[in-house]
Amino acid sequence: MGLLKRSLRACFDSGERFLALAFPPDWNPLLNLGALGFFFYWIVTVSGIYVYIFLDTGVTQAFASVEYMTGEQWYAAGLMRSLHRYASDGLVAVMLLHMLREFALDRFRGVRWFGWATGIAVLLLVTIAGISGYWLVWDRLAQYVAIVSTEWLDHLPFFGQPIARNFLSPETLDSRFFTLMIFMHIAVPLIALVGLWLHLQRVTKPRINPPMGLAVGAGLSLLMLSAVHPATSQGAANLAQVPGSVGLDWFYLGAYPLLETFSGEVTWSAALALLVIMGAIPWLPPMKRQRPAAVDLANCNGCARCMNDCPYSAITMQARSDGRPFEGEAVVDPDLCVACGICAGSCPTSTPFRRLSDLVPGIDLPDRSIAAIRADADAEGARIAGPARIMVFGCINAGVAAACRAADVGVVSLNCTGQLPPSFIDYVISRKLADGVLIAGCRENGCHNRFGARWTADRLAGERDPYLRARVPRARVVTLWAGRLGGAGLRREIAALATRLALLGPFKPKSPFGRAVAQGERADA
Amino acid sequence: MPSVARYAGQILFHAGFAAAIGTFASWPMYNRMPEGSAQIKLSFNHGGRRVEDCRRLTAEELSKLPSNQRRPIDCSRERLPVTIQLLIDGAPIYEAVLKPGGIAGDGQARAYEKFIVPAGTHLIEARLRDSKRSEGFDYRSRFEAALAPGQNLAIDFKAEQGGFLFR
Ligand code: HEM
Ligand code: SF4
Ligand code: SF4
């Protein structure tokens, strides 16, 4: 499984990089799969309501009403029908990719099991919705779907008489089932929507709308497809005929040939086994997770920055429990915390300038504390030497920094770039631990912990608390959002920064009065 | 890279995605039956006769029962299995002894079988036994079917309509 995950991850990494040639980071389709899923869902909903107006809900009349849409009404209802079909297929495609990606990035274990489990439920519901939709056309494909589905259900011992008998011959056909399918085709997508709402309960500010440029591209391309290759029916259903050769929608009906090829025991066991495995993999094996973030009340002033920055809704502000006159206190829900450390990066008390005994931020990761990060930075700073010393703060998810460690390059690893309080950059440069700082994280817009990279960029730009102080010379600070394939890019950036630093010479802090502060003097207040 | 080229790349990507969607929405065709063949589908639900014949209770037996349960006829609920035989052009293609459904063995026996045969004219013989007899059948039908390629011939069984139904 580890191998599978790694190879899939390599595929996604290369895919993202390839698409980045054409798409700006915000628009990269592989970084917007969930949002594209929602976008297609809305197209399906709107076009579905439109075509429902034209659908005759009697089993013997349905086919003609669908033909009318595609024939006479090709420019409106027909187009909507095509959009309905193709957006549903697009939904399956992006949903499967999204699932594979979350799997490849290992974002389905530990406390993230919830997104996975609700995702599986949505996947099942979407599939059932699609299958019931093909039923409603009552063409030869619908007949095929009806027969194979009911024959498959008949393997279960629940039904008194085989439900496939409904489709034995034209005489036995009755409309009960058809009515049930219409009901299901409306109800199941609505349940799926409830499932999606649940799906997003454990992430803050979920990205459910794709950026405009991507939405326009995806929407227009489906519209073009609908115009040049409209969805059509495959001839009226006729139970006196075998629907021998059918054009399957492989997105929804890909498993149907298997249902026919193998016995009921085999297909039902395989389906159940697959479901159990899919449901259980978040615990196969259980994740060796780091301990969740912990609040140190003595150092928390209730500023709520950590709550605003946590990407997983793991922090709430609650009434003060120690009687101190602050507005509230941060409380971590350990069942939601993924131990990314972004909260520690946002806390105003996480400043490395404090003396060692004091370096206990209001919120911190027990297994990768701010104090430990400072200790690493101090040690690396003492080790490196040369005319242009560089300190690399690298996120373990991008995972490329460690390889760059050298005589003049120190490397400190972070759980996420967002874990780094900006004051560390100030600290490293003003304390002359290094001449410049490089922060290496996941691809832009592709942060493993959703917002780490974005908050870091915003903090450095002075757009989000805590700011990087203005006195830090920006020429000495570089961020690189290149992800796991960024090894070569990182080495290039290091070389470029080294050249620049050599030109800049050693850092001379300016005093508030404009004169250079003598070496050794403390520049921090 | 100039941005015109990047937009072209995006258009190319979207076109490729749409083309893939459009393609696999109905292609490749899936062919389930050999050319020039037809299907016979045998399906019925039928309850065999009771294992024990109904019996008129004697006056003495009746008097032993509580007054609200005094029905003069006693019938067991359990049913006999149903034996079915299907022959095409004289050759048996299906033979089975179907157990009654239900936990108590008092339900209907079910059959649902499909056979692919070459199209053309065939003599179909169907036989069913639902009684205690050990030889012969309670129902027999012969049917000459001219099956067109792709045709689906259903064979149902309804005792109240006289036995096998070909349609
Ligand atoms: C129509 C189907 C689906 C839609 C529209 C959808 C949408 C989304 C969205 C919008 C997010 C939040 C992404 C973000 O803002 O960072 C998300 C997260 C997630 N999805 Fe889905 N999803 C779907 C199906 C699935 C399926 C089938 C699975 C897997 C079985 C899945 C697994 C996950 C996981 C594990 C996360 C959490 C990622 C994290 O912890 O950072 N989703 N989904
Ligand atoms: S950021 Fe720090 S001080 Fe502010 S509420 Fe969170 S733990 Fe408390
Ligand atoms: S470590 Fe990450 S997930 Fe946990 S509370 Fe802090 S910001 Fe939230």
XYZ file of C-alpha atoms in Angstrom, chain A residues 2 14-15 142 327 338 368 378 404 489 505:
11
model
C 2.900 2.312 0.777
C 4.093 15.323 -12.045
C 0.553 15.955 -13.255
C -32.246 1.638 -19.637
C -11.781 37.621 26.442
C -3.906 16.932 12.510
C 7.512 19.290 17.493
C 20.498 27.541 16.924
C 20.161 20.390 0.673
C 14.370 24.212 -7.974
C 27.647 41.142 2.456
